[in-house]
Amino acid sequence: MAAVPVFKNGTNVRRGGSTKGNPDNILGAIDAGDYNAIGQCAGEQVTEGENTNFWWVLLDTPVGQGWVSAVRINLGGNNEPIPGIPTGPTHFSWG
């Protein structure tokens, strides 16, 4: 595992690599800081301002293990995986 910097307070941690689900697939929210990344996969495209990315990163957080869009991580570029984090198959959870 490697630590990655989440840069925005109130970042949602989700059950899968998508903003869809019941209700919105959210486990909880985390504050800005460094979190251990377990892996990453391609998922739903998310755009915030000039940042856009379809990569999602599985993090170990205080609200549990869950997925965060790579647009909230201060590493890598648009539509690029986060360097140094293992990649795996796409993981969606609609539950």
Coordinates of N, CA and C in Angstrom, one line a residue:
M1 N 0.8 -1.2 0.0 CA 0.0 0.0 0.0 C 0.9 1.2 0.0
A2 N 0.4 2.3 -0.6 CA 1.1 3.6 -0.7 C 0.1 4.7 -0.3
A3 N 0.6 5.7 0.4 CA -0.3 6.8 0.8 C -0.5 7.7 -0.3
V4 N -1.7 8.2 -0.5 CA -2.0 9.2 -1.5 C -2.7 10.4 -0.9
P5 N -2.5 11.6 -1.4 CA -3.1 12.8 -0.8 C -4.5 13.1 -1.4
V6 N -5.5 13.0 -0.6 CA -6.8 13.5 -0.9 C -6.8 15.0 -0.6
F7 N -7.2 15.9 -1.5 CA -7.0 17.3 -1.3 C -8.2 18.1 -0.9
K8 N -9.4 17.4 -0.7 CA -10.6 18.2 -0.5 C -11.4 17.6 0.7
N9 N -11.7 18.4 1.7 CA -12.6 18.0 2.8 C -13.9 17.6 2.2
G10 N -14.6 16.6 2.9 CA -15.9 16.2 2.4 C -15.9 15.3 1.2
T11 N -14.8 14.7 0.9 CA -14.7 13.7 -0.2 C -15.5 12.5 0.1
N12 N -16.4 12.1 -0.8 CA -17.2 10.9 -0.6 C -16.4 9.6 -0.8
V13 N -16.6 8.7 0.1 CA -16.0 7.3 -0.1 C -17.2 6.4 -0.5
R14 N -17.0 5.7 -1.6 CA -18.2 4.9 -2.2 C -17.9 3.4 -2.2
R15 N -19.0 2.7 -2.4 CA -18.9 1.2 -2.5 C -18.3 0.7 -3.8
G16 N -18.3 1.6 -4.8 CA -17.8 1.2 -6.1 C -17.4 2.4 -6.9
G17 N -16.8 2.2 -8.1 CA -16.3 3.2 -8.9 C -17.4 4.0 -9.7
S18 N -18.4 4.5 -9.0 CA -19.5 5.1 -9.6 C -20.2 6.1 -8.6
T19 N -20.8 7.1 -9.1 CA -21.6 8.0 -8.3 C -23.0 7.5 -8.2
K20 N -23.4 6.5 -8.9 CA -24.7 5.9 -8.9 C -24.9 4.9 -7.8
G21 N -26.1 4.6 -7.4 CA -26.4 3.6 -6.4 C -27.4 4.1 -5.4
N22 N -27.6 3.3 -4.3 CA -28.7 3.6 -3.4 C -28.1 3.8 -2.0
P23 N -28.1 5.0 -1.4 CA -28.3 6.3 -2.0 C -26.9 6.8 -2.5
D24 N -26.7 6.9 -3.7 CA -25.5 7.4 -4.3 C -24.3 6.6 -3.9
N25 N -24.5 5.4 -3.4 CA -23.3 4.5 -3.2 C -22.3 4.9 -2.1
I26 N -22.7 5.9 -1.3 CA -21.8 6.5 -0.3 C -21.7 5.8 1.0
L27 N -20.4 5.5 1.4 CA -20.2 4.9 2.7 C -20.0 6.0 3.8
G28 N -19.5 7.2 3.4 CA -19.3 8.3 4.3 C -18.3 9.3 3.6
A29 N -18.0 10.3 4.3 CA -17.1 11.4 3.8 C -15.8 11.4 4.6
I30 N -14.7 11.8 4.0 CA -13.4 12.0 4.6 C -12.9 13.4 4.4
D31 N -12.0 13.8 5.3 CA -11.3 15.1 5.2 C -10.1 15.0 4.3
A32 N -9.5 16.1 4.0 CA -8.3 16.1 3.2 C -7.2 15.5 4.1
G33 N -6.3 14.8 3.4 CA -5.2 14.1 4.1 C -4.6 12.9 3.3
D34 N -3.7 12.3 3.9 CA -3.1 11.1 3.3 C -3.8 9.8 3.7
Y35 N -4.1 9.0 2.7 CA -4.8 7.7 3.0 C -4.1 6.6 2.2
N36 N -4.1 5.4 2.8 CA -3.4 4.3 2.2 C -4.3 3.8 1.0
A37 N -3.7 3.7 -0.2 CA -4.3 3.2 -1.4 C -4.1 1.7 -1.5
I38 N -5.1 1.0 -1.8 CA -5.0 -0.5 -2.0 C -4.9 -0.9 -3.4
G39 N -5.6 -0.1 -4.3 CA -5.6 -0.4 -5.7 C -6.4 0.6 -6.4
Q40 N -6.5 0.5 -7.8 CA -7.4 1.4 -8.6 C -7.9 0.7 -9.8
C41 N -9.0 1.2 -10.3 CA -9.6 0.6 -11.5 C -10.3 1.7 -12.3
A42 N -10.6 1.4 -13.5 CA -11.4 2.3 -14.3 C -12.9 2.3 -13.9
G43 N -13.6 3.4 -14.0 CA -15.0 3.5 -13.6 C -15.7 4.6 -14.3
E44 N -16.6 5.2 -13.6 CA -17.4 6.3 -14.1 C -16.5 7.6 -14.2
Q45 N -16.7 8.3 -15.3 CA -16.0 9.6 -15.6 C -16.5 10.6 -14.6
V46 N -15.6 11.3 -13.9 CA -16.0 12.4 -13.0 C -15.2 13.6 -13.4
T47 N -15.9 14.8 -13.5 CA -15.3 16.0 -13.8 C -15.6 17.1 -12.7
E48 N -14.5 17.7 -12.3 CA -14.6 18.9 -11.3 C -13.7 20.0 -11.8
G49 N -14.3 21.1 -12.3 CA -13.5 22.1 -12.8 C -12.7 21.7 -14.0
E50 N -11.4 21.9 -14.0 CA -10.5 21.5 -15.1 C -10.0 20.0 -15.0
N51 N -10.4 19.4 -13.9 CA -9.9 18.0 -13.6 C -11.0 17.0 -14.0
T52 N -10.6 16.0 -14.8 CA -11.5 14.9 -15.2 C -10.7 13.6 -15.1
N53 N -11.4 12.5 -14.7 CA -10.8 11.2 -14.6 C -11.8 10.1 -14.4
F54 N -11.5 9.0 -15.1 CA -12.4 7.8 -15.0 C -11.7 6.8 -14.1
W55 N -10.6 7.1 -13.5 CA -9.9 6.2 -12.5 C -10.5 6.4 -11.1
W56 N -10.7 5.3 -10.4 CA -11.1 5.3 -9.0 C -10.1 4.6 -8.2
V57 N -9.9 5.1 -7.0 CA -8.8 4.5 -6.1 C -9.5 3.9 -4.8
L58 N -9.2 2.7 -4.5 CA -9.7 2.0 -3.3 C -8.8 2.5 -2.1
L59 N -9.4 3.1 -1.2 CA -8.6 3.7 0.0 C -9.1 3.0 1.3
D60 N -8.1 2.9 2.2 CA -8.4 2.5 3.6 C -8.7 3.8 4.4
T61 N -9.9 4.1 4.8 CA -10.3 5.3 5.4 C -11.0 5.1 6.8
P62 N -11.2 6.1 7.6 CA -11.9 6.0 8.8 C -13.4 5.5 8.7
V63 N -14.0 5.7 7.5 CA -15.3 5.2 7.2 C -15.3 3.8 6.6
G64 N -14.2 3.2 6.5 CA -14.0 1.9 5.9 C -13.3 1.9 4.6
Q65 N -13.1 0.8 4.0 CA -12.4 0.7 2.7 C -13.5 1.1 1.6
G66 N -13.1 2.0 0.8 CA -14.0 2.4 -0.3 C -13.3 3.2 -1.4
W67 N -14.1 3.5 -2.4 CA -13.6 4.1 -3.6 C -13.7 5.6 -3.7
V68 N -12.7 6.3 -4.1 CA -12.7 7.7 -4.3 C -12.2 8.0 -5.7
S69 N -12.9 8.9 -6.4 CA -12.6 9.3 -7.7 C -11.1 10.0 -7.7
A70 N -10.4 9.6 -8.7 CA -9.0 10.2 -8.8 C -9.0 11.7 -9.0
V71 N -10.1 12.3 -9.3 CA -10.1 13.8 -9.4 C -9.8 14.4 -8.0
R72 N -10.0 13.7 -7.0 CA -9.8 14.2 -5.6 C -8.4 13.9 -5.0
I73 N -7.6 13.3 -5.9 CA -6.2 12.9 -5.4 C -5.2 13.8 -6.2
N74 N -4.2 14.3 -5.4 CA -3.2 15.3 -5.9 C -2.1 14.6 -6.6
L75 N -2.3 13.6 -7.4 CA -1.3 12.9 -8.2 C -1.8 12.5 -9.5
G76 N -0.9 12.4 -10.5 CA -1.4 12.0 -11.8 C -2.1 13.1 -12.6
G77 N -2.5 12.8 -13.8 CA -3.1 13.8 -14.7 C -4.5 13.4 -15.0
N78 N -5.1 14.2 -15.9 CA -6.5 13.9 -16.4 C -6.5 12.6 -17.1
N79 N -7.5 11.7 -16.7 CA -7.7 10.4 -17.3 C -6.5 9.5 -17.3
E80 N -5.7 9.7 -16.2 CA -4.5 8.8 -16.0 C -4.6 8.1 -14.6
P81 N -4.1 6.9 -14.5 CA -4.1 6.3 -13.2 C -3.1 7.0 -12.3
I82 N -3.3 6.8 -11.0 CA -2.4 7.3 -10.0 C -1.1 6.5 -10.0
P83 N 0.0 7.2 -10.2 CA 1.3 6.5 -10.3 C 1.6 5.6 -9.0
G84 N 2.1 4.4 -9.3 CA 2.5 3.6 -8.2 C 1.5 2.8 -7.4
I85 N 0.2 2.9 -7.9 CA -0.9 2.2 -7.3 C -1.3 1.0 -8.2
P86 N -1.4 -0.2 -7.7 CA -1.8 -1.3 -8.6 C -3.1 -1.1 -9.2
T87 N -3.3 -1.6 -10.5 CA -4.5 -1.5 -11.2 C -5.2 -2.8 -11.2
G88 N -6.5 -2.8 -11.3 CA -7.3 -4.1 -11.4 C -8.5 -3.9 -12.2
P89 N -9.4 -4.9 -12.2 CA -10.6 -4.9 -13.0 C -11.6 -3.8 -12.5
T90 N -12.4 -3.3 -13.3 CA -13.5 -2.3 -12.9 C -14.4 -2.9 -11.9
H91 N -14.7 -2.1 -10.8 CA -15.5 -2.5 -9.7 C -16.7 -1.6 -9.6
F92 N -17.9 -2.0 -9.9 CA -19.1 -1.2 -9.7 C -19.9 -1.9 -8.6
S93 N -20.5 -1.1 -7.8 CA -21.5 -1.7 -6.8 C -22.7 -0.8 -6.8
W94 N -23.8 -1.4 -7.1 CA -25.0 -0.6 -7.3 C -25.9 -0.7 -6.0
G95 N -25.4 -1.4 -5.0 CA -26.3 -1.7 -3.8 C -26.7 -0.6 -2.9

